[in-house]
Short mmCIF file of C-alpha atoms in Angstrom, two decimals:
data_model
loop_
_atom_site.label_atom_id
_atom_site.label_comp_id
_atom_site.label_asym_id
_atom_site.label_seq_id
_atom_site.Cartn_x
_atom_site.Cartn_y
_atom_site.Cartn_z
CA UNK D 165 91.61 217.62 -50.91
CA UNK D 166 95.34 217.33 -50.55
CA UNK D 167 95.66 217.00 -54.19
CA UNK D 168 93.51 220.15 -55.18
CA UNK D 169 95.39 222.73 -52.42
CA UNK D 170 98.29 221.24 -54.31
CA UNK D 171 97.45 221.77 -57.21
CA UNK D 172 95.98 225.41 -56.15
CA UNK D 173 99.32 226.40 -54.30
CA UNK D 174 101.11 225.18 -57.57
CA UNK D 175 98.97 227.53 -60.21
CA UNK D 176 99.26 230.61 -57.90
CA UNK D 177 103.00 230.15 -58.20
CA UNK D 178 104.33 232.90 -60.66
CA UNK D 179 105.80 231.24 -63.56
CA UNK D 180 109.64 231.99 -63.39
CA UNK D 181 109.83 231.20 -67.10
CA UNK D 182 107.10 234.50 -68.06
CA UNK D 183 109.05 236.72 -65.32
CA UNK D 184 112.37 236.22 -66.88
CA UNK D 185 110.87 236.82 -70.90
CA UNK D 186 109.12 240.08 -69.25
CA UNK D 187 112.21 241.40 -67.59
CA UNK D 188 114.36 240.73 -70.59
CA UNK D 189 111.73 242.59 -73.40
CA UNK D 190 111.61 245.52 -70.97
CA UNK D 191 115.76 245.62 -70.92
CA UNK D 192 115.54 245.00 -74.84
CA UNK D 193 112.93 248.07 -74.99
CA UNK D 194 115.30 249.99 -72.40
CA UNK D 195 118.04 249.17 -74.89
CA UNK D 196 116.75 250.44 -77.83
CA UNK D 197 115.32 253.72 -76.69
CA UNK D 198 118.70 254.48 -74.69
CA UNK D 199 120.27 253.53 -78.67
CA UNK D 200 117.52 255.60 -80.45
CA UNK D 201 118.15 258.48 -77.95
CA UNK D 202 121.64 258.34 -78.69
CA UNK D 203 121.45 258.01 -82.32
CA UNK D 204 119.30 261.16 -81.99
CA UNK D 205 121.21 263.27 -80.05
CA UNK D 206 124.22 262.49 -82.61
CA UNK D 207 122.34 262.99 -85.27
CA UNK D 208 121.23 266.65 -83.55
CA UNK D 209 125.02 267.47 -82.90
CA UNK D 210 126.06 266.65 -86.68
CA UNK D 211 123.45 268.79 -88.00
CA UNK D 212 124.73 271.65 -85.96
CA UNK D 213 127.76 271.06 -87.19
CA UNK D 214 127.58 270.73 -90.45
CA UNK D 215 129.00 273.68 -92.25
CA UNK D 216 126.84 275.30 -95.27
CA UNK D 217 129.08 275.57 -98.59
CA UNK D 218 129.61 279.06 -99.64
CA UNK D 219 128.75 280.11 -102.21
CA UNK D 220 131.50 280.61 -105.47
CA UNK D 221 133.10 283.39 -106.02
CA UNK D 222 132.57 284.53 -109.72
CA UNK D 223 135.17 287.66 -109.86
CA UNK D 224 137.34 289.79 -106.76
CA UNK D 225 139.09 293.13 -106.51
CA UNK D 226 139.50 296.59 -105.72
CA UNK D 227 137.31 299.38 -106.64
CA UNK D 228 136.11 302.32 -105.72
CA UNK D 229 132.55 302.75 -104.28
CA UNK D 230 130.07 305.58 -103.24
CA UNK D 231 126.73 304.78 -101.78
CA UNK D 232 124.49 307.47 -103.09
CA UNK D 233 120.89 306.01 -101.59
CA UNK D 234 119.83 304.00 -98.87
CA UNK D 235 116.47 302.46 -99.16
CA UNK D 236 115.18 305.14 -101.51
CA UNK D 237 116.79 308.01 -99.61
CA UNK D 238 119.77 309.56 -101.21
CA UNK D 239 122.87 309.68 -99.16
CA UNK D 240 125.81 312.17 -98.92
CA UNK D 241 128.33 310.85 -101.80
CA UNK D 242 131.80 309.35 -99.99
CA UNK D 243 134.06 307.37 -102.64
CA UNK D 244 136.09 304.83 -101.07
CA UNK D 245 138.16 302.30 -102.59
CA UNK D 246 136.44 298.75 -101.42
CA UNK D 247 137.18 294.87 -102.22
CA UNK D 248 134.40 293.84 -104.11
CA UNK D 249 133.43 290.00 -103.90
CA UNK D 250 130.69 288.88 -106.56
CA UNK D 251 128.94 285.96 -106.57
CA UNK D 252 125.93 284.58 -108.53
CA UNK D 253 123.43 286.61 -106.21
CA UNK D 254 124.94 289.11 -104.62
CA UNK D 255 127.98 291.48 -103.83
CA UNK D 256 130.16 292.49 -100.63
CA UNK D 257 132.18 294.92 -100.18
CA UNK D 258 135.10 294.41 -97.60
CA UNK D 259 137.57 297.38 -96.57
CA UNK D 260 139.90 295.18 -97.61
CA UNK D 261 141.53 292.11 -99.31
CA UNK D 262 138.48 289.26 -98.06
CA UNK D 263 141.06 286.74 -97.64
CA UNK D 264 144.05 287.94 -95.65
CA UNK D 265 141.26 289.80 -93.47
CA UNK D 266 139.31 286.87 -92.09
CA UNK D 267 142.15 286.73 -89.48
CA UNK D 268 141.49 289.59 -88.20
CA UNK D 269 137.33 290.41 -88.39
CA UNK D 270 135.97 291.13 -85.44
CA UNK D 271 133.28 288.45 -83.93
CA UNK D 272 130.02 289.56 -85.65
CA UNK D 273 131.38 291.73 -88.75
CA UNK D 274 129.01 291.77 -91.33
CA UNK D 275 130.48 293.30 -94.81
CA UNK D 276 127.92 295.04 -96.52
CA UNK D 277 125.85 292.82 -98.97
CA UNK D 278 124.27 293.67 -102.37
CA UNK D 279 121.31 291.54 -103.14
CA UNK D 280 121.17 290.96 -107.25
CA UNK D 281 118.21 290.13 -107.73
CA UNK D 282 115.84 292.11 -109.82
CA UNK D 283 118.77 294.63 -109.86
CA UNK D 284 119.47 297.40 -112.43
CA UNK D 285 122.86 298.13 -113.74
CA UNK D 286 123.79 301.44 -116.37
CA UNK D 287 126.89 303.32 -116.85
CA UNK D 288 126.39 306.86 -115.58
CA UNK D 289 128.42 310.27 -116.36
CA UNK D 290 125.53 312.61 -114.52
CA UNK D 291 126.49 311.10 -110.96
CA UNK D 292 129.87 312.04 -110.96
CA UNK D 293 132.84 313.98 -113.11
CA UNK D 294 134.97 310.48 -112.60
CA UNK D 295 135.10 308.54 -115.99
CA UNK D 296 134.02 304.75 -115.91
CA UNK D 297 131.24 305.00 -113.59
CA UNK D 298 128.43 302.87 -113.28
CA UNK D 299 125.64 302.39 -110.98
CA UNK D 300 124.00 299.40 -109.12
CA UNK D 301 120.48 300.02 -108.47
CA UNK D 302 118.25 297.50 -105.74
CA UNK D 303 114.71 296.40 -105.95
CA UNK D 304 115.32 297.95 -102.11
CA UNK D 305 116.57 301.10 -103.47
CA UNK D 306 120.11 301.07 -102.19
CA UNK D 307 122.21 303.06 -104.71
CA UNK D 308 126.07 302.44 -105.88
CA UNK D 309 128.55 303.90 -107.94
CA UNK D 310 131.64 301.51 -108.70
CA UNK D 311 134.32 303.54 -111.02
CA UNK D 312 137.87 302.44 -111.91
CA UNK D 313 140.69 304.60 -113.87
CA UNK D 314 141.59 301.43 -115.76
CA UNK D 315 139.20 301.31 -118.76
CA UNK D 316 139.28 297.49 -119.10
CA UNK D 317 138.98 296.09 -115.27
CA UNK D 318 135.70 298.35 -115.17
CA UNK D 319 134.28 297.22 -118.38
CA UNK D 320 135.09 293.87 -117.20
CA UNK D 321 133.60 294.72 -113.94
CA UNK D 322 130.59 296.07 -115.67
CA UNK D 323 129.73 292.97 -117.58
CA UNK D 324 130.20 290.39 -114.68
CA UNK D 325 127.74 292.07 -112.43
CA UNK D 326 125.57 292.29 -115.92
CA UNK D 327 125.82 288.97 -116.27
CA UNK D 328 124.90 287.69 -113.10
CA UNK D 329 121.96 289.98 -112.84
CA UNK D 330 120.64 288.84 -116.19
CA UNK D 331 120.85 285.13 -114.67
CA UNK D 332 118.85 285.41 -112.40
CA UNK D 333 115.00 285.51 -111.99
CA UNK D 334 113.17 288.74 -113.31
CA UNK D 335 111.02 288.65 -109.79
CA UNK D 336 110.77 292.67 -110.30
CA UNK D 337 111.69 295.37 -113.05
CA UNK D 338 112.54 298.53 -112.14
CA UNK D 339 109.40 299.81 -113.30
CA UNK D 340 107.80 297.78 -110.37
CA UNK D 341 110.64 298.77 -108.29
CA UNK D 342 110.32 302.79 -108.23
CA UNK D 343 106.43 301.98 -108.07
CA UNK D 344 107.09 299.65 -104.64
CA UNK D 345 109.17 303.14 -103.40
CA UNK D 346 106.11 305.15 -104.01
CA UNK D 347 103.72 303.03 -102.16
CA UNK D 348 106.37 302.26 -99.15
CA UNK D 349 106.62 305.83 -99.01
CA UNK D 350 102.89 306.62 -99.08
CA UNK D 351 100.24 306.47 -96.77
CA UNK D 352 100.74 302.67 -96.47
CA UNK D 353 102.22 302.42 -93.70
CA UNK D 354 99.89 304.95 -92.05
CA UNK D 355 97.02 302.78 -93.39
CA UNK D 356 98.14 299.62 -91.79
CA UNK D 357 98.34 301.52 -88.37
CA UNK D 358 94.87 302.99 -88.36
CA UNK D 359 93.08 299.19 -88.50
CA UNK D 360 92.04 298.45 -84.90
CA UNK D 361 94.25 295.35 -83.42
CA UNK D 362 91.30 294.20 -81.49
CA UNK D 363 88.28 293.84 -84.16
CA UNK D 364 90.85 293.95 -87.50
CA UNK D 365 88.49 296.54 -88.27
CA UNK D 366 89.13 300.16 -89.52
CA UNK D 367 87.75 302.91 -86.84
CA UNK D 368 85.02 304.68 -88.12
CA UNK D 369 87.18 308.07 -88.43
CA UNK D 370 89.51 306.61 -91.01
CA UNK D 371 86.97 304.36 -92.91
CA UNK D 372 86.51 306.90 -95.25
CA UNK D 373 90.34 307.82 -96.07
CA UNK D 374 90.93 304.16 -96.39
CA UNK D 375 88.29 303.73 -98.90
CA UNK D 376 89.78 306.38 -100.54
CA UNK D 377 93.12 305.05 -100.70
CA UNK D 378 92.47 301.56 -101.97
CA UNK D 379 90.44 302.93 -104.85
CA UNK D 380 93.49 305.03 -105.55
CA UNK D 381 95.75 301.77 -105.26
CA UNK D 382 93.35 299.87 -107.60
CA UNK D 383 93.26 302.63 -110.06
CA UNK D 384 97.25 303.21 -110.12
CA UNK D 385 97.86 300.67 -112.54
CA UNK D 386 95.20 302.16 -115.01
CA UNK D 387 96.79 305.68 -114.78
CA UNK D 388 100.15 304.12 -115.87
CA UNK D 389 98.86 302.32 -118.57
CA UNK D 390 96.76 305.98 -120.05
CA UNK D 391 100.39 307.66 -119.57
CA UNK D 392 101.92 305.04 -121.42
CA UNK D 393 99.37 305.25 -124.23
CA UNK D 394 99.82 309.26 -124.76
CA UNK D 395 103.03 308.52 -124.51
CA UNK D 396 103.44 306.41 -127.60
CA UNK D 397 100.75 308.80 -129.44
CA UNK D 398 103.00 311.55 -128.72
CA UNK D 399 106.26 309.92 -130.10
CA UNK D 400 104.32 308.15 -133.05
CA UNK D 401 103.11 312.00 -134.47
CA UNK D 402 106.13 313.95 -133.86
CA UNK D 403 108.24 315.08 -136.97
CA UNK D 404 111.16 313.13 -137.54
CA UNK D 405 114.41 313.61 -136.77
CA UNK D 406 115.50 314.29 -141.13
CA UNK D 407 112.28 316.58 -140.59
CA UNK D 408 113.32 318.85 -138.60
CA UNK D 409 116.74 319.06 -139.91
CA UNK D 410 115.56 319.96 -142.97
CA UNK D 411 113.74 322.83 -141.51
CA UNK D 412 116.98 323.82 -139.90
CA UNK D 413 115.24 323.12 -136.07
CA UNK D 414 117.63 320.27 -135.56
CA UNK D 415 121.38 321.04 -136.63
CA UNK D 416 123.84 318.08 -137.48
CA UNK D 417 125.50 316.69 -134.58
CA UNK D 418 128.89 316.11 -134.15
CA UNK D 419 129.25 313.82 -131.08
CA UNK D 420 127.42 310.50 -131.92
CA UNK D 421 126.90 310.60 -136.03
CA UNK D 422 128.59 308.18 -138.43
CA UNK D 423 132.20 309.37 -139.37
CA UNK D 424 131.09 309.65 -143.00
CA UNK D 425 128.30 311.74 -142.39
CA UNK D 426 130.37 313.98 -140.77
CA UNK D 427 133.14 314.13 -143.48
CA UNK D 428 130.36 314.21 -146.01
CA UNK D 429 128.91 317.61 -144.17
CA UNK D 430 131.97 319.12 -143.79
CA UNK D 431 133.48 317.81 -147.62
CA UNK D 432 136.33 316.55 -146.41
CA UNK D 433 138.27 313.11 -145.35
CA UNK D 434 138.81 314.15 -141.47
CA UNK D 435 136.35 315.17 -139.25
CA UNK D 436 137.80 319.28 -138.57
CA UNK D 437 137.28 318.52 -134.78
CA UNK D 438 139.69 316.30 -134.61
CA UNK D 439 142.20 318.28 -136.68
CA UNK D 440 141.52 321.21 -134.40
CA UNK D 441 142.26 318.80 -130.81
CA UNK D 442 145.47 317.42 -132.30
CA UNK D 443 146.58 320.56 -133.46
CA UNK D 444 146.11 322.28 -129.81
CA UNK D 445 147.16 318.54 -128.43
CA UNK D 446 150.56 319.00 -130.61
CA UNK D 447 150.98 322.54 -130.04
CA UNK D 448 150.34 322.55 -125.70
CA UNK D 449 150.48 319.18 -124.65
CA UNK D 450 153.57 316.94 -126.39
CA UNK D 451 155.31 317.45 -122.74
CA UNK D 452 152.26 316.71 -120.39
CA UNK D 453 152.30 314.08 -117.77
CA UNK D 454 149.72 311.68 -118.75
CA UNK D 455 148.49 312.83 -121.68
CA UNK D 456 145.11 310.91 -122.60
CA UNK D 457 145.71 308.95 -120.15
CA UNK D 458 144.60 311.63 -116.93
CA UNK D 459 140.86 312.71 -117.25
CA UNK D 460 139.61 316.20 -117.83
CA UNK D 461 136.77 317.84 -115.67
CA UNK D 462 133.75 316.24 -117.67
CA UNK D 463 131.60 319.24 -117.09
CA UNK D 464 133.74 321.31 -118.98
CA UNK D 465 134.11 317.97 -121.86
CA UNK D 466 130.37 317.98 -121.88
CA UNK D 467 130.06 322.27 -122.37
CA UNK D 468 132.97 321.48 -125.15
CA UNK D 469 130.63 318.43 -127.11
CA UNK D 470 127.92 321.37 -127.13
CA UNK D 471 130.16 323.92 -128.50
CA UNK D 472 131.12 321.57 -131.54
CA UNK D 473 127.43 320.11 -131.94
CA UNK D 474 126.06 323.82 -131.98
CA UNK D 475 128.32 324.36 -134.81
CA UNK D 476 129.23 327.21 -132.63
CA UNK D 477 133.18 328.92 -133.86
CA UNK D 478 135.20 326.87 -131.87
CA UNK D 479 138.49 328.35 -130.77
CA UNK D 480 140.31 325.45 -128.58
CA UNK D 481 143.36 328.28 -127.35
CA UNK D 482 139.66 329.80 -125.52
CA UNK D 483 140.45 329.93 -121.56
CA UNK D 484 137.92 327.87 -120.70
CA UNK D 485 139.57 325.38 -122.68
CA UNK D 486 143.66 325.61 -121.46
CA UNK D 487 143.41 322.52 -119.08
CA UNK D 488 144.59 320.41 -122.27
CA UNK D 489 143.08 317.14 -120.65
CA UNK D 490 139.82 318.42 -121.50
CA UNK D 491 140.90 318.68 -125.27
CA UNK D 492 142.32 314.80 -125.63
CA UNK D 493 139.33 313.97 -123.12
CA UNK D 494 136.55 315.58 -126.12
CA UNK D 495 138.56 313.87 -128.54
CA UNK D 496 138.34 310.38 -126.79
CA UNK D 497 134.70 311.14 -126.26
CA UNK D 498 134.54 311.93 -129.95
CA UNK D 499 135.44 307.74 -131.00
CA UNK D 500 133.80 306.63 -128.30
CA UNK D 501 130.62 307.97 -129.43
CA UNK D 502 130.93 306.82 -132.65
CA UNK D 503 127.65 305.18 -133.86
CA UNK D 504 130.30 302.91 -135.49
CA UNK D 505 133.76 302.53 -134.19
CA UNK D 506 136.96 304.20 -136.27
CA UNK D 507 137.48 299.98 -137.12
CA UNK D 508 134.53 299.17 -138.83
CA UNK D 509 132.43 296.14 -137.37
CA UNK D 510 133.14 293.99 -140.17
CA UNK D 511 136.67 294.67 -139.93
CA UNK D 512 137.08 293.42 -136.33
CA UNK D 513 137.38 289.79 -136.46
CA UNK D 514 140.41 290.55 -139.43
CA UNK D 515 142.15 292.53 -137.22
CA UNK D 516 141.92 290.04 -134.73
CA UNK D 517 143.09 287.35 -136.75
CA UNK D 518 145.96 289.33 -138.13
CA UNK D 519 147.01 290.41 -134.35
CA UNK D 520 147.80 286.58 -133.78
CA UNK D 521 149.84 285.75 -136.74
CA UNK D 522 152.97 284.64 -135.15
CA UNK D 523 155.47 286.12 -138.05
CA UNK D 524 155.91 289.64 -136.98
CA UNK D 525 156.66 290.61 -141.05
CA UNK D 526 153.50 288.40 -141.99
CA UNK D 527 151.54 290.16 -139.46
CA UNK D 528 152.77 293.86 -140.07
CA UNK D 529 151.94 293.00 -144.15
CA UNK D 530 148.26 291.47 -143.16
CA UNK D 531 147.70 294.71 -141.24
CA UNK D 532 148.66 296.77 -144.11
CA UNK D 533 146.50 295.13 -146.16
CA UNK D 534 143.47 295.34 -143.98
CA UNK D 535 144.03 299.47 -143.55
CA UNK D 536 144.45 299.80 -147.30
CA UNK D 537 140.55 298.19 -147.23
CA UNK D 538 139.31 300.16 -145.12
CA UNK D 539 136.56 303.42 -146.24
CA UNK D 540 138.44 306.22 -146.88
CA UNK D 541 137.01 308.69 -144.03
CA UNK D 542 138.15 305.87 -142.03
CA UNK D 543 141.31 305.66 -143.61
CA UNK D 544 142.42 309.09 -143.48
CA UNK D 545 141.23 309.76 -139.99
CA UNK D 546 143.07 307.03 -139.10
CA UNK D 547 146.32 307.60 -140.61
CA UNK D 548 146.60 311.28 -139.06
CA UNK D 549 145.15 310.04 -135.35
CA UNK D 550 148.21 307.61 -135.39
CA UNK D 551 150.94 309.67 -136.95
CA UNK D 552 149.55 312.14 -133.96
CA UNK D 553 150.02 309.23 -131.26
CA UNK D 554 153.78 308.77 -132.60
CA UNK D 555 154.71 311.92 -131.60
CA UNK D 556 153.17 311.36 -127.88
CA UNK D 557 155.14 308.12 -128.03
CA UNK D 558 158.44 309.67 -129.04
CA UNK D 559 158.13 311.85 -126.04
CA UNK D 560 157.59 309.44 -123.58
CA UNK D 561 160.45 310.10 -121.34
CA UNK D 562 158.66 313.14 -120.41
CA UNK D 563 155.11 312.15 -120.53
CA UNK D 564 155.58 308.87 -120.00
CA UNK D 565 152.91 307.85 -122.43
CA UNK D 566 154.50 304.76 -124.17
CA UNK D 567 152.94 302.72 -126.64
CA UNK D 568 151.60 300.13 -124.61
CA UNK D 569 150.13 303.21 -122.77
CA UNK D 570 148.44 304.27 -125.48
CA UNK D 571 146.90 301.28 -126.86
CA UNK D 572 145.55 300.51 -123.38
CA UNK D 573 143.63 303.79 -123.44
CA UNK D 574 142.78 303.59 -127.42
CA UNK D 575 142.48 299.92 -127.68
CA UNK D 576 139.01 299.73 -126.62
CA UNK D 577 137.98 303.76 -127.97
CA UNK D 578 138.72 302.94 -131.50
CA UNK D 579 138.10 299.55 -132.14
CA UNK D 580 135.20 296.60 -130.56
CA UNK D 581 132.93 293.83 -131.81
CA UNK D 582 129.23 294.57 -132.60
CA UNK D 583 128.09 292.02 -130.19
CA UNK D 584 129.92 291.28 -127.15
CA UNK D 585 130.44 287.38 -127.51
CA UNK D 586 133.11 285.15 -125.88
CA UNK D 587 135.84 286.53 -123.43
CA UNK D 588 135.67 290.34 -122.63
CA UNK D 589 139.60 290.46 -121.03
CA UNK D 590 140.71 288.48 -124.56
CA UNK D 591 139.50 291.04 -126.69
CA UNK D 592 140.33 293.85 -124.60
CA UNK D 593 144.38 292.28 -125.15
CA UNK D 594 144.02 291.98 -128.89
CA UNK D 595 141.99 295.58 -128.86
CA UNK D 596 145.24 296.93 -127.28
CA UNK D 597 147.88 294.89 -129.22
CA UNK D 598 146.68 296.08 -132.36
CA UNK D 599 146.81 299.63 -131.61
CA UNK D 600 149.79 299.17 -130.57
CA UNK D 601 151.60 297.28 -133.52
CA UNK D 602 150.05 300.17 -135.24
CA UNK D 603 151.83 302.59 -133.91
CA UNK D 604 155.43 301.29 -133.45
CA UNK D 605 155.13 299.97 -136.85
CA UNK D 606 153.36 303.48 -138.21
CA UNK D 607 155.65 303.66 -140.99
CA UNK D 608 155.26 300.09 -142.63
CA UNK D 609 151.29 299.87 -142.43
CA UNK D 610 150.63 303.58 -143.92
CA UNK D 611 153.76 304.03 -145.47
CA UNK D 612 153.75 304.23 -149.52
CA UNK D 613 154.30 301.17 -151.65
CA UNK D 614 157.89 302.16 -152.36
CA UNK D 615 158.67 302.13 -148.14
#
């Protein structure tokens, strides 16, 4: 009896060895979710603070901007010069230099952003009577005009943007834009309002207008597509354009034909609208400030291009034509229209080449030689532009139109490649330093043999 109370006292006993290994695995457990809570809460704070890279800054700098439409509807135009920052996807535009600024943004600023994305880009000359304007176009429909005096920052300009839209992914052309604006700005929105929050269900007064307008929807994209095909019906039967110059409908154009055909028309070697603007240039303007280098009112450049292209006497001592700006401004408008520039495409990359020859009596002799080549409308047109540009150039203490001037605004006017390939600034500096050896070295590259 004694033995088995013994023995039952002993097994009710707790064993102290269990008690201990349960305590212990419940500190170990403690342990490790105290560590795991920690790790966790670290892990939280380091994710807050880690600091999202931004993204790289393709091209910076001043311009002036005009927002002409916000989400489809057109605004009041206000130019203002901005600091343009573009990367790969978008632009912003700061009110001022985006680094020495950050200092002093308020907490919050937000500069305004341009999405790229499906984005259309187009030079423009109907939007404003500034030269160098083109306009940025959102699948949104926010409008902007960027414009820039200095004819190679905006081309430059132009082709970054260009470039970074093209990168990215065509989610939306702007065929699909303009038809998004005409559906936001429908009865969509008016749609969406009459369905009944409860039941999802259209009331019974509107069932019949929203019938209506989804069989409209679905039949949008077939109307397109039976405008499209009258469309190319149309254009495929019309006369063509030798047609109906033949029958005298269509007259010759000036503006935008090939220099030969208009030397062949007018049987002669120089184009007689360009002997007529550096005549009146020569006669009125030797003396004025920044000659063809300030821009004439483009309305009254345009009314001039339709004067000359109606074959209409022209008389350039007119009235309407004494602001002389408009004169060098037609004739800049003239070469820039050229279906082919005043250098000849093939001639380009020769030009180029010669422009780099170290030897300044090597380079002056490979120039000659390439000019000598060159078609004689070219030629001759040539020779008399630049023996007119001396003469601005000798008076450049009054209109401070030197050289350098010149072939910055002629550079890219007279002369480009036929495809725009490698580094837009690089050509843009030979563009201008071979107008320029042109004309300081006028005499040696048109001179006679004998000179």
């Amino acid at each position: 009896m004694e033995r088995s109370t013994a023995s039952d006292t002993d097994s009710e006993k707790p064993n102290p060895s269990h008690h201990s290994t349960g305590t212990v695995q419940m500190r170990i457990k403690n342990a490790n979710s105290h560590h795991d809570r920690l790790s966790q809460s670290k892990s939280m704070i380091l994710s807050e603070n880690v600091k999202v890279p931004e993204p790289v800054v393709e091209k910076e700098g001043y311009l002036l901007k005009a927002k002409i439409a916000d989400g489809g509807k057109k605004l009041r135009k206000n130019w203002s010069t901005s600091w343009v920052v573009l990367t790969a996807r978008k632009m912003e535009f700061y009110k001022e230099s985006k680094q020495p600024a950050l200092a002093n943004l308020k907490p919050g600023y937000k500069p305004e952003c341009v999405d790229l994305c499906g984005a259309c880009i187009e030079w423009t000359s109907e939007k404003s009577s500034r030269k160098n304007v083109f306009q940025i176009t959102t699948v949104s429909g926010n409008e902007f005009l960027l414009q820039s005096d200095i004819d190679f920052l905006i081309l430059d300009w132009f082709h970054a943007i260009k470039n970074a839209i093209d990168r990215l992914p065509k989610e939306r052309s702007c065929t699909s834009r303009n038809l998004e604006f005409k559906l936001r700005r429908s009865s969509s929105i008016e749609l969406l309002n009459s369905l009944d929050t409860e039941s999802k269900e259209p009331k019974p007064e509107h069932r019949k207008s929203l019938i209506f307008r989804l069989n409209y929807s679905a039949s949008d994209t077939n109307d397109r597509n039976r405008v499209k095909s009258r469309l190319k019906k149309f254009i495929s039967r019309r006369p063509s354009l030798k047609t109906l110059q033949e029958k005298g409908l269509i007259k010759d154009q000036i503006f935008g034909s090939h220099l030969h055909l208009v030397c062949e028309h007018e049987k002669s070697t120089v184009p007689q609208f360009v002997r007529l603007c550096i005549k009146a240039v020569e006669r009125r303007g030797l003396d004025v400030d920044g000659i063809y280098r300030v821009s004439g009112n483009l309305a009254t450049i345009q009314k001039l291009r339709f004067v000359v292209n109606q074959e209409e006497k022209l008389n350039l001592d007119d009235s309407q034509w004494e602001d002389i700006h408009v004169v060098t401004g037609a004739l800049k408008m003239f070469f820039r229209e050229l279906p082919e520039p005043l250098f000849p495409y093939c001639f380009f990359e020769q030009f180029v080449e010669a422009i780099k020859i170290q030897d300044n009596a090597t380079r002056i002799k490979s120039m000659r030689t390439l000019v000598k080549k060159l078609p004689r409308p070219n030629y001759e047109t040539m020779k008399i532009l630049f023996e007119h540009l001396k003469k601005i150039a000798a008076k450049e203490s009054v209109n401070l139109m030197s050289t350098q001037s010149l072939g910055i605004v002629f550079g890219p006017t007279l002369l480009r490649p036929e495809k725009e390939t490698g580094n837009m600034a690089v050509h843009m500096l030979y563009q201008n330093q071979i107008v320029e050896l042109m004309l300081s070295e006028y005499n040696k590259i048109f001179g006679s043999e004998e000179d």
